[in-house]
């Protein structure tokens, strides 16, 4: 059997996601209106040194919501890759992106269903910025018809003590 390649430094970068996190999320449904808020938690673990799997639980609009994110790194593409599913949609989000030179900001690109018009796909940009080992900020933005990006989700993740 051939020798499997070991994890690379980009896989090591993913280890900072591992742990138990409290989450506080704002969802901007309409411009000029206050965001919807939800609180929850995420438990993230490494799989084989190559992947992070995060399981999220929250309450949104009075209903329980669960989610699952995978993040990894593809050395052939030289890109971070991942997926997202949640209990409020049948869509499988697929991500591809990069980390900035400072090693603090992960930017992921995807396409997915437009929340404003059924059946239409839009470009999305998700970011994860590590402010410290115990605090990160997540954002999700949608590309509008005019080419401008609109923030639709902002989340604060704080490591549980």
Short mmCIF file of N, CA and C in Angstrom, two decimals:
data_model
loop_
_atom_site.label_atom_id
_atom_site.label_comp_id
_atom_site.label_asym_id
_atom_site.label_seq_id
_atom_site.Cartn_x
_atom_site.Cartn_y
_atom_site.Cartn_z
N UNK A 1 0.84 -1.18 0.00
CA UNK A 1 0.00 0.00 0.00
C UNK A 1 0.89 1.25 0.00
N UNK A 2 0.59 2.23 -0.85
CA UNK A 2 1.44 3.43 -0.90
C UNK A 2 1.31 4.26 0.37
N UNK A 3 2.39 4.96 0.66
CA UNK A 3 2.42 5.85 1.82
C UNK A 3 1.51 7.04 1.58
N UNK A 4 0.64 7.34 2.53
CA UNK A 4 -0.26 8.49 2.41
C UNK A 4 0.51 9.75 2.79
N UNK A 5 0.25 10.86 2.10
CA UNK A 5 0.95 12.09 2.44
C UNK A 5 0.48 12.61 3.80
N UNK A 6 1.41 13.20 4.55
CA UNK A 6 1.03 13.75 5.86
C UNK A 6 0.31 15.08 5.68
N UNK A 7 -0.40 15.53 6.74
CA UNK A 7 -1.00 16.87 6.68
C UNK A 7 0.08 17.93 6.44
N UNK A 8 -0.30 19.00 5.76
CA UNK A 8 0.61 20.11 5.48
C UNK A 8 0.28 21.28 6.41
N UNK A 9 1.06 22.36 6.34
CA UNK A 9 0.87 23.49 7.27
C UNK A 9 -0.53 24.08 7.19
N UNK A 10 -1.15 24.03 6.03
CA UNK A 10 -2.51 24.56 5.90
C UNK A 10 -3.51 23.72 6.70
N UNK A 11 -3.25 22.42 6.80
CA UNK A 11 -4.10 21.57 7.65
C UNK A 11 -3.89 21.94 9.11
N UNK A 12 -2.65 22.24 9.47
CA UNK A 12 -2.35 22.67 10.85
C UNK A 12 -3.14 23.93 11.20
N UNK A 13 -3.26 24.85 10.24
CA UNK A 13 -3.99 26.11 10.46
C UNK A 13 -5.43 25.83 10.89
N UNK A 14 -6.02 24.77 10.36
CA UNK A 14 -7.41 24.43 10.67
C UNK A 14 -7.63 24.03 12.13
N UNK A 15 -6.57 23.61 12.82
CA UNK A 15 -6.71 23.13 14.20
C UNK A 15 -7.25 24.19 15.15
N UNK A 16 -7.11 25.47 14.80
CA UNK A 16 -7.60 26.51 15.70
C UNK A 16 -9.13 26.53 15.80
N UNK A 17 -9.83 25.86 14.88
CA UNK A 17 -11.28 25.74 14.96
C UNK A 17 -11.73 24.73 16.02
N UNK A 18 -10.84 23.80 16.37
CA UNK A 18 -11.20 22.70 17.25
C UNK A 18 -11.57 23.21 18.64
N UNK A 19 -12.68 22.70 19.17
CA UNK A 19 -13.10 23.04 20.52
C UNK A 19 -14.59 23.30 20.62
N UNK A 20 -14.96 23.82 21.78
CA UNK A 20 -16.35 24.16 22.09
C UNK A 20 -16.50 25.67 22.02
N UNK A 21 -17.50 26.14 21.30
CA UNK A 21 -17.70 27.56 21.05
C UNK A 21 -19.13 27.99 21.38
N UNK A 22 -19.28 29.17 21.99
CA UNK A 22 -20.58 29.84 22.09
C UNK A 22 -20.72 30.71 20.86
N UNK A 23 -21.93 30.77 20.30
CA UNK A 23 -22.16 31.57 19.09
C UNK A 23 -23.26 32.58 19.32
N UNK A 24 -23.09 33.73 18.72
CA UNK A 24 -24.11 34.78 18.71
C UNK A 24 -24.16 35.32 17.29
N UNK A 25 -25.31 35.16 16.62
CA UNK A 25 -25.40 35.43 15.19
C UNK A 25 -26.50 36.44 14.90
N UNK A 26 -26.21 37.36 13.98
CA UNK A 26 -27.19 38.32 13.48
C UNK A 26 -27.44 38.01 12.01
N UNK A 27 -28.72 37.93 11.62
CA UNK A 27 -29.10 37.66 10.24
C UNK A 27 -29.87 38.87 9.73
N UNK A 28 -29.35 39.50 8.69
CA UNK A 28 -29.96 40.71 8.13
C UNK A 28 -30.91 40.30 7.00
N UNK A 29 -32.20 40.31 7.31
CA UNK A 29 -33.21 39.85 6.35
C UNK A 29 -33.57 40.92 5.32
N UNK A 30 -33.66 42.18 5.78
CA UNK A 30 -34.04 43.28 4.89
C UNK A 30 -33.22 44.51 5.23
N UNK A 31 -32.76 45.25 4.22
CA UNK A 31 -32.00 46.48 4.48
C UNK A 31 -32.82 47.45 5.33
N UNK A 32 -32.15 48.07 6.29
CA UNK A 32 -32.79 49.07 7.13
C UNK A 32 -33.60 48.52 8.28
N UNK A 33 -33.74 47.20 8.37
CA UNK A 33 -34.49 46.59 9.46
C UNK A 33 -33.51 45.93 10.42
N UNK A 34 -33.89 45.85 11.71
CA UNK A 34 -32.99 45.20 12.67
C UNK A 34 -32.78 43.72 12.31
N UNK A 35 -31.59 43.21 12.61
CA UNK A 35 -31.32 41.81 12.28
C UNK A 35 -32.07 40.85 13.21
N UNK A 36 -32.29 39.65 12.72
CA UNK A 36 -32.75 38.56 13.54
C UNK A 36 -31.53 38.05 14.30
N UNK A 37 -31.69 37.67 15.55
CA UNK A 37 -30.55 37.20 16.32
C UNK A 37 -30.80 35.77 16.80
N UNK A 38 -29.72 35.04 16.94
CA UNK A 38 -29.83 33.71 17.54
C UNK A 38 -28.53 33.39 18.26
N UNK A 39 -28.67 32.63 19.33
CA UNK A 39 -27.53 32.19 20.11
C UNK A 39 -27.46 30.67 20.03
N UNK A 40 -26.25 30.17 20.12
CA UNK A 40 -26.10 28.72 20.04
C UNK A 40 -24.71 28.28 20.43
N UNK A 41 -24.31 27.14 19.89
CA UNK A 41 -23.00 26.58 20.20
C UNK A 41 -22.49 25.79 19.00
N UNK A 42 -21.18 25.59 19.00
CA UNK A 42 -20.54 24.76 17.98
C UNK A 42 -19.50 23.89 18.65
N UNK A 43 -19.46 22.63 18.25
CA UNK A 43 -18.43 21.70 18.68
C UNK A 43 -17.66 21.28 17.44
N UNK A 44 -16.35 21.52 17.44
CA UNK A 44 -15.52 21.22 16.27
C UNK A 44 -14.40 20.27 16.65
N UNK A 45 -14.15 19.30 15.76
CA UNK A 45 -13.07 18.34 15.99
C UNK A 45 -12.32 18.08 14.69
N UNK A 46 -11.09 17.60 14.82
CA UNK A 46 -10.27 17.22 13.66
C UNK A 46 -10.55 15.77 13.31
N UNK A 47 -10.49 15.49 12.02
CA UNK A 47 -10.61 14.12 11.53
C UNK A 47 -9.32 13.81 10.77
N UNK A 48 -8.50 12.95 11.37
CA UNK A 48 -7.29 12.49 10.70
C UNK A 48 -6.24 13.54 10.42
N UNK A 49 -6.33 14.70 11.05
CA UNK A 49 -5.35 15.75 10.80
C UNK A 49 -5.57 16.52 9.51
N UNK A 50 -6.61 16.16 8.75
CA UNK A 50 -6.86 16.80 7.46
C UNK A 50 -8.13 17.65 7.44
N UNK A 51 -9.11 17.30 8.23
CA UNK A 51 -10.43 17.94 8.17
C UNK A 51 -10.88 18.41 9.54
N UNK A 52 -11.62 19.50 9.54
CA UNK A 52 -12.35 19.94 10.73
C UNK A 52 -13.83 19.73 10.43
N UNK A 53 -14.53 19.15 11.39
CA UNK A 53 -15.98 19.02 11.30
C UNK A 53 -16.56 19.77 12.48
N UNK A 54 -17.45 20.73 12.19
CA UNK A 54 -18.11 21.51 13.23
C UNK A 54 -19.60 21.26 13.23
N UNK A 55 -20.13 20.90 14.40
CA UNK A 55 -21.56 20.68 14.54
C UNK A 55 -22.15 21.84 15.33
N UNK A 56 -23.09 22.55 14.71
CA UNK A 56 -23.71 23.70 15.35
C UNK A 56 -25.12 23.41 15.79
N UNK A 57 -25.50 24.05 16.91
CA UNK A 57 -26.87 23.98 17.42
C UNK A 57 -27.25 25.39 17.84
N UNK A 58 -28.46 25.80 17.46
CA UNK A 58 -28.94 27.14 17.80
C UNK A 58 -30.46 27.13 17.79
N UNK A 59 -31.01 28.27 18.18
CA UNK A 59 -32.44 28.47 18.05
C UNK A 59 -32.64 29.67 17.15
N UNK A 60 -33.46 29.50 16.11
CA UNK A 60 -33.72 30.58 15.17
C UNK A 60 -35.23 30.67 14.94
N UNK A 61 -35.77 31.86 15.13
CA UNK A 61 -37.20 32.10 14.98
C UNK A 61 -38.01 31.14 15.86
N UNK A 62 -37.48 30.88 17.06
CA UNK A 62 -38.17 30.01 18.01
C UNK A 62 -38.08 28.53 17.72
N UNK A 63 -37.30 28.17 16.72
CA UNK A 63 -37.17 26.76 16.35
C UNK A 63 -35.72 26.31 16.46
N UNK A 64 -35.50 25.04 16.87
CA UNK A 64 -34.12 24.55 16.92
C UNK A 64 -33.55 24.42 15.51
N UNK A 65 -32.28 24.75 15.39
CA UNK A 65 -31.59 24.61 14.11
C UNK A 65 -30.28 23.88 14.34
N UNK A 66 -29.95 22.97 13.46
CA UNK A 66 -28.66 22.29 13.54
C UNK A 66 -27.93 22.47 12.21
N UNK A 67 -26.60 22.44 12.29
CA UNK A 67 -25.78 22.62 11.09
C UNK A 67 -24.53 21.76 11.20
N UNK A 68 -23.91 21.54 10.06
CA UNK A 68 -22.67 20.78 10.00
C UNK A 68 -21.78 21.42 8.95
N UNK A 69 -20.56 21.78 9.37
CA UNK A 69 -19.59 22.36 8.45
C UNK A 69 -18.37 21.44 8.38
N UNK A 70 -17.81 21.30 7.19
CA UNK A 70 -16.53 20.62 7.02
C UNK A 70 -15.56 21.62 6.41
N UNK A 71 -14.33 21.60 6.88
CA UNK A 71 -13.27 22.43 6.30
C UNK A 71 -12.01 21.59 6.15
N UNK A 72 -11.36 21.74 5.02
CA UNK A 72 -10.12 21.05 4.76
C UNK A 72 -9.25 21.89 3.84
N UNK A 73 -8.18 21.29 3.38
CA UNK A 73 -7.28 21.96 2.44
C UNK A 73 -6.92 20.97 1.35
N UNK A 74 -7.01 21.42 0.10
CA UNK A 74 -6.67 20.59 -1.06
C UNK A 74 -5.32 21.05 -1.59
N UNK A 75 -4.23 20.29 -1.31
CA UNK A 75 -2.91 20.71 -1.77
C UNK A 75 -2.80 20.80 -3.29
N UNK A 76 -3.55 20.00 -4.04
CA UNK A 76 -3.49 20.05 -5.51
C UNK A 76 -4.06 21.37 -6.03
N UNK A 77 -5.15 21.83 -5.42
CA UNK A 77 -5.77 23.10 -5.83
C UNK A 77 -5.12 24.31 -5.16
N UNK A 78 -4.39 24.03 -4.05
CA UNK A 78 -3.84 25.09 -3.21
C UNK A 78 -4.97 26.00 -2.70
N UNK A 79 -6.05 25.35 -2.25
CA UNK A 79 -7.24 26.06 -1.77
C UNK A 79 -7.81 25.35 -0.55
N UNK A 80 -8.37 26.15 0.35
CA UNK A 80 -9.19 25.59 1.42
C UNK A 80 -10.52 25.22 0.79
N UNK A 81 -11.09 24.12 1.25
CA UNK A 81 -12.35 23.64 0.71
C UNK A 81 -13.27 23.27 1.86
N UNK A 82 -14.56 23.23 1.59
CA UNK A 82 -15.48 22.84 2.64
C UNK A 82 -16.90 22.74 2.17
N UNK A 83 -17.75 22.32 3.10
CA UNK A 83 -19.18 22.21 2.84
C UNK A 83 -19.95 22.71 4.06
N UNK A 84 -21.23 23.02 3.84
CA UNK A 84 -22.14 23.42 4.91
C UNK A 84 -23.51 22.85 4.60
N UNK A 85 -24.13 22.25 5.60
CA UNK A 85 -25.54 21.87 5.51
C UNK A 85 -26.21 22.31 6.80
N UNK A 86 -27.51 22.56 6.72
CA UNK A 86 -28.26 22.85 7.94
C UNK A 86 -29.67 22.30 7.82
N UNK A 87 -30.36 22.29 8.95
CA UNK A 87 -31.69 21.71 9.02
C UNK A 87 -32.80 22.61 8.51
N UNK A 88 -32.45 23.73 7.89
CA UNK A 88 -33.47 24.65 7.37
C UNK A 88 -33.49 24.69 5.84
N UNK A 89 -32.65 23.85 5.21
CA UNK A 89 -32.53 23.90 3.75
C UNK A 89 -32.04 22.55 3.24
N UNK A 90 -32.34 22.23 2.00
CA UNK A 90 -31.84 21.00 1.39
C UNK A 90 -30.58 21.26 0.55
N UNK A 91 -30.08 22.51 0.58
CA UNK A 91 -28.94 22.88 -0.27
C UNK A 91 -27.62 22.48 0.37
N UNK A 92 -26.72 21.90 -0.43
CA UNK A 92 -25.36 21.59 -0.01
C UNK A 92 -24.45 22.71 -0.49
N UNK A 93 -23.98 23.53 0.47
CA UNK A 93 -23.05 24.62 0.14
C UNK A 93 -21.66 24.02 -0.02
N UNK A 94 -20.95 24.42 -1.08
CA UNK A 94 -19.59 23.96 -1.33
C UNK A 94 -18.68 25.19 -1.44
N UNK A 95 -17.61 25.17 -0.65
CA UNK A 95 -16.73 26.33 -0.54
C UNK A 95 -15.34 26.06 -1.10
N UNK A 96 -14.71 27.14 -1.53
CA UNK A 96 -13.31 27.11 -1.94
C UNK A 96 -12.74 28.48 -1.62
N UNK A 97 -11.52 28.52 -1.04
CA UNK A 97 -10.97 29.83 -0.72
C UNK A 97 -9.54 29.79 -0.24
N UNK A 98 -9.12 30.91 0.35
CA UNK A 98 -7.73 31.12 0.76
C UNK A 98 -7.67 31.80 2.13
N UNK A 99 -6.48 31.73 2.72
CA UNK A 99 -6.19 32.45 3.97
C UNK A 99 -5.21 33.56 3.63
N UNK A 100 -5.40 34.73 4.25
CA UNK A 100 -4.51 35.86 3.98
C UNK A 100 -3.10 35.58 4.51
N UNK A 101 -2.14 36.43 4.10
CA UNK A 101 -0.74 36.22 4.47
C UNK A 101 -0.51 36.26 5.97
N UNK A 102 -1.31 37.04 6.70
CA UNK A 102 -1.17 37.13 8.15
C UNK A 102 -1.69 35.88 8.86
N UNK A 103 -2.42 35.03 8.13
CA UNK A 103 -2.95 33.81 8.73
C UNK A 103 -4.14 34.04 9.64
N UNK A 104 -4.82 35.15 9.49
CA UNK A 104 -5.96 35.48 10.36
C UNK A 104 -7.31 35.40 9.67
N UNK A 105 -7.36 35.58 8.34
CA UNK A 105 -8.63 35.72 7.63
C UNK A 105 -8.78 34.65 6.55
N UNK A 106 -9.77 33.79 6.73
CA UNK A 106 -10.14 32.79 5.73
C UNK A 106 -11.29 33.36 4.91
N UNK A 107 -11.14 33.39 3.59
CA UNK A 107 -12.20 33.86 2.69
C UNK A 107 -12.61 32.70 1.81
N UNK A 108 -13.90 32.39 1.84
CA UNK A 108 -14.46 31.28 1.08
C UNK A 108 -15.49 31.78 0.09
N UNK A 109 -15.45 31.27 -1.12
CA UNK A 109 -16.41 31.65 -2.17
C UNK A 109 -17.35 30.47 -2.42
N UNK A 110 -18.59 30.79 -2.76
CA UNK A 110 -19.58 29.76 -3.04
C UNK A 110 -20.69 30.35 -3.89
N UNK A 111 -21.55 29.49 -4.37
CA UNK A 111 -22.80 29.97 -4.96
C UNK A 111 -23.92 29.20 -4.29
N UNK A 112 -25.07 29.87 -4.18
CA UNK A 112 -26.18 29.24 -3.49
C UNK A 112 -27.48 29.94 -3.79
N UNK A 113 -28.56 29.41 -3.23
CA UNK A 113 -29.88 29.96 -3.51
C UNK A 113 -30.03 31.38 -2.98
N UNK A 114 -30.59 32.23 -3.81
CA UNK A 114 -30.85 33.62 -3.43
C UNK A 114 -32.03 33.64 -2.46
N UNK A 115 -31.85 34.26 -1.28
CA UNK A 115 -32.96 34.29 -0.32
C UNK A 115 -34.13 35.16 -0.78
N UNK A 116 -33.91 36.01 -1.76
CA UNK A 116 -34.95 36.93 -2.22
C UNK A 116 -35.76 36.39 -3.40
N UNK A 117 -35.17 35.47 -4.19
CA UNK A 117 -35.89 34.97 -5.36
C UNK A 117 -35.67 33.47 -5.51
N UNK A 118 -36.73 32.72 -5.41
CA UNK A 118 -36.68 31.26 -5.48
C UNK A 118 -36.07 30.78 -6.80
N UNK A 119 -35.21 29.78 -6.71
CA UNK A 119 -34.66 29.16 -7.90
C UNK A 119 -33.47 29.85 -8.51
N UNK A 120 -33.12 31.04 -8.02
CA UNK A 120 -31.99 31.79 -8.58
C UNK A 120 -30.76 31.57 -7.70
N UNK A 121 -29.62 31.33 -8.34
CA UNK A 121 -28.37 31.18 -7.61
C UNK A 121 -27.62 32.50 -7.62
N UNK A 122 -26.92 32.77 -6.52
CA UNK A 122 -26.11 33.98 -6.38
C UNK A 122 -24.73 33.59 -5.88
N UNK A 123 -23.78 34.51 -6.06
CA UNK A 123 -22.44 34.32 -5.48
C UNK A 123 -22.49 34.75 -4.02
N UNK A 124 -21.77 33.99 -3.18
CA UNK A 124 -21.65 34.30 -1.76
C UNK A 124 -20.18 34.34 -1.39
N UNK A 125 -19.86 35.16 -0.41
CA UNK A 125 -18.50 35.24 0.14
C UNK A 125 -18.63 35.12 1.66
N UNK A 126 -17.95 34.12 2.21
CA UNK A 126 -17.95 33.91 3.65
C UNK A 126 -16.53 34.21 4.15
N UNK A 127 -16.45 34.82 5.32
CA UNK A 127 -15.14 35.04 5.93
C UNK A 127 -15.15 34.55 7.37
N UNK A 128 -14.00 34.09 7.80
CA UNK A 128 -13.77 33.76 9.21
C UNK A 128 -12.49 34.48 9.59
N UNK A 129 -12.60 35.39 10.56
CA UNK A 129 -11.43 36.14 11.01
C UNK A 129 -11.15 35.79 12.47
N UNK A 130 -9.94 35.28 12.73
CA UNK A 130 -9.53 34.99 14.09
C UNK A 130 -8.98 36.26 14.72
N UNK A 131 -9.72 36.79 15.70
CA UNK A 131 -9.28 37.98 16.44
C UNK A 131 -8.28 37.57 17.52
N UNK A 132 -8.44 36.35 18.03
CA UNK A 132 -7.54 35.77 19.01
C UNK A 132 -7.79 34.26 18.97
N UNK A 133 -6.99 33.46 19.70
CA UNK A 133 -7.25 32.02 19.69
C UNK A 133 -8.64 31.64 20.23
N UNK A 134 -9.26 32.55 21.00
CA UNK A 134 -10.55 32.25 21.62
C UNK A 134 -11.70 33.07 21.07
N UNK A 135 -11.48 33.81 19.99
CA UNK A 135 -12.54 34.67 19.45
C UNK A 135 -12.40 34.77 17.93
N UNK A 136 -13.49 34.45 17.25
CA UNK A 136 -13.49 34.59 15.80
C UNK A 136 -14.80 35.21 15.35
N UNK A 137 -14.75 35.85 14.18
CA UNK A 137 -15.93 36.50 13.61
C UNK A 137 -16.19 35.88 12.24
N UNK A 138 -17.44 35.51 12.01
CA UNK A 138 -17.88 34.94 10.74
C UNK A 138 -18.77 35.96 10.04
N UNK A 139 -18.60 36.12 8.73
CA UNK A 139 -19.53 36.94 7.95
C UNK A 139 -19.93 36.18 6.69
N UNK A 140 -21.12 36.48 6.22
CA UNK A 140 -21.60 35.97 4.93
C UNK A 140 -22.18 37.14 4.17
N UNK A 141 -21.74 37.30 2.93
CA UNK A 141 -22.23 38.39 2.07
C UNK A 141 -22.70 37.81 0.75
N UNK A 142 -23.69 38.47 0.15
CA UNK A 142 -24.25 38.06 -1.13
C UNK A 142 -23.93 39.13 -2.17
N UNK A 143 -23.61 38.68 -3.38
CA UNK A 143 -23.33 39.62 -4.47
C UNK A 143 -24.65 40.00 -5.15
N UNK A 144 -24.93 41.29 -5.14
CA UNK A 144 -26.19 41.81 -5.70
C UNK A 144 -26.07 41.94 -7.22
N UNK A 145 -27.20 42.22 -7.87
CA UNK A 145 -27.22 42.38 -9.33
C UNK A 145 -26.29 43.49 -9.81
N UNK A 146 -26.09 44.51 -8.96
CA UNK A 146 -25.23 45.63 -9.35
C UNK A 146 -23.74 45.35 -9.10
N UNK A 147 -23.42 44.13 -8.62
CA UNK A 147 -22.04 43.75 -8.38
C UNK A 147 -21.53 44.06 -6.99
N UNK A 148 -22.33 44.75 -6.17
CA UNK A 148 -21.92 45.09 -4.81
C UNK A 148 -22.24 43.93 -3.87
N UNK A 149 -21.43 43.84 -2.81
CA UNK A 149 -21.62 42.81 -1.81
C UNK A 149 -22.45 43.36 -0.66
N UNK A 150 -23.43 42.58 -0.19
CA UNK A 150 -24.28 42.96 0.92
C UNK A 150 -24.11 41.96 2.05
N UNK A 151 -23.79 42.46 3.26
CA UNK A 151 -23.67 41.60 4.43
C UNK A 151 -25.04 41.05 4.80
N UNK A 152 -25.13 39.73 4.96
CA UNK A 152 -26.40 39.13 5.36
C UNK A 152 -26.33 38.38 6.69
N UNK A 153 -25.11 37.96 7.10
CA UNK A 153 -24.94 37.26 8.37
C UNK A 153 -23.64 37.71 9.01
N UNK A 154 -23.70 37.92 10.33
CA UNK A 154 -22.48 38.18 11.11
C UNK A 154 -22.59 37.37 12.39
N UNK A 155 -21.54 36.59 12.67
CA UNK A 155 -21.54 35.76 13.87
C UNK A 155 -20.28 35.94 14.68
N UNK A 156 -20.45 35.94 16.00
CA UNK A 156 -19.32 35.99 16.94
C UNK A 156 -19.19 34.61 17.58
N UNK A 157 -18.00 34.07 17.56
CA UNK A 157 -17.72 32.78 18.16
C UNK A 157 -16.72 33.00 19.30
N UNK A 158 -17.09 32.56 20.50
CA UNK A 158 -16.23 32.70 21.67
C UNK A 158 -15.99 31.31 22.25
N UNK A 159 -14.70 30.99 22.42
CA UNK A 159 -14.36 29.66 22.94
C UNK A 159 -14.89 29.52 24.37
N UNK A 160 -15.54 28.37 24.64
CA UNK A 160 -16.02 28.10 25.99
C UNK A 160 -14.83 27.84 26.89
N UNK A 161 -14.92 28.31 28.11
CA UNK A 161 -13.83 28.13 29.08
C UNK A 161 -14.05 26.88 29.91
#
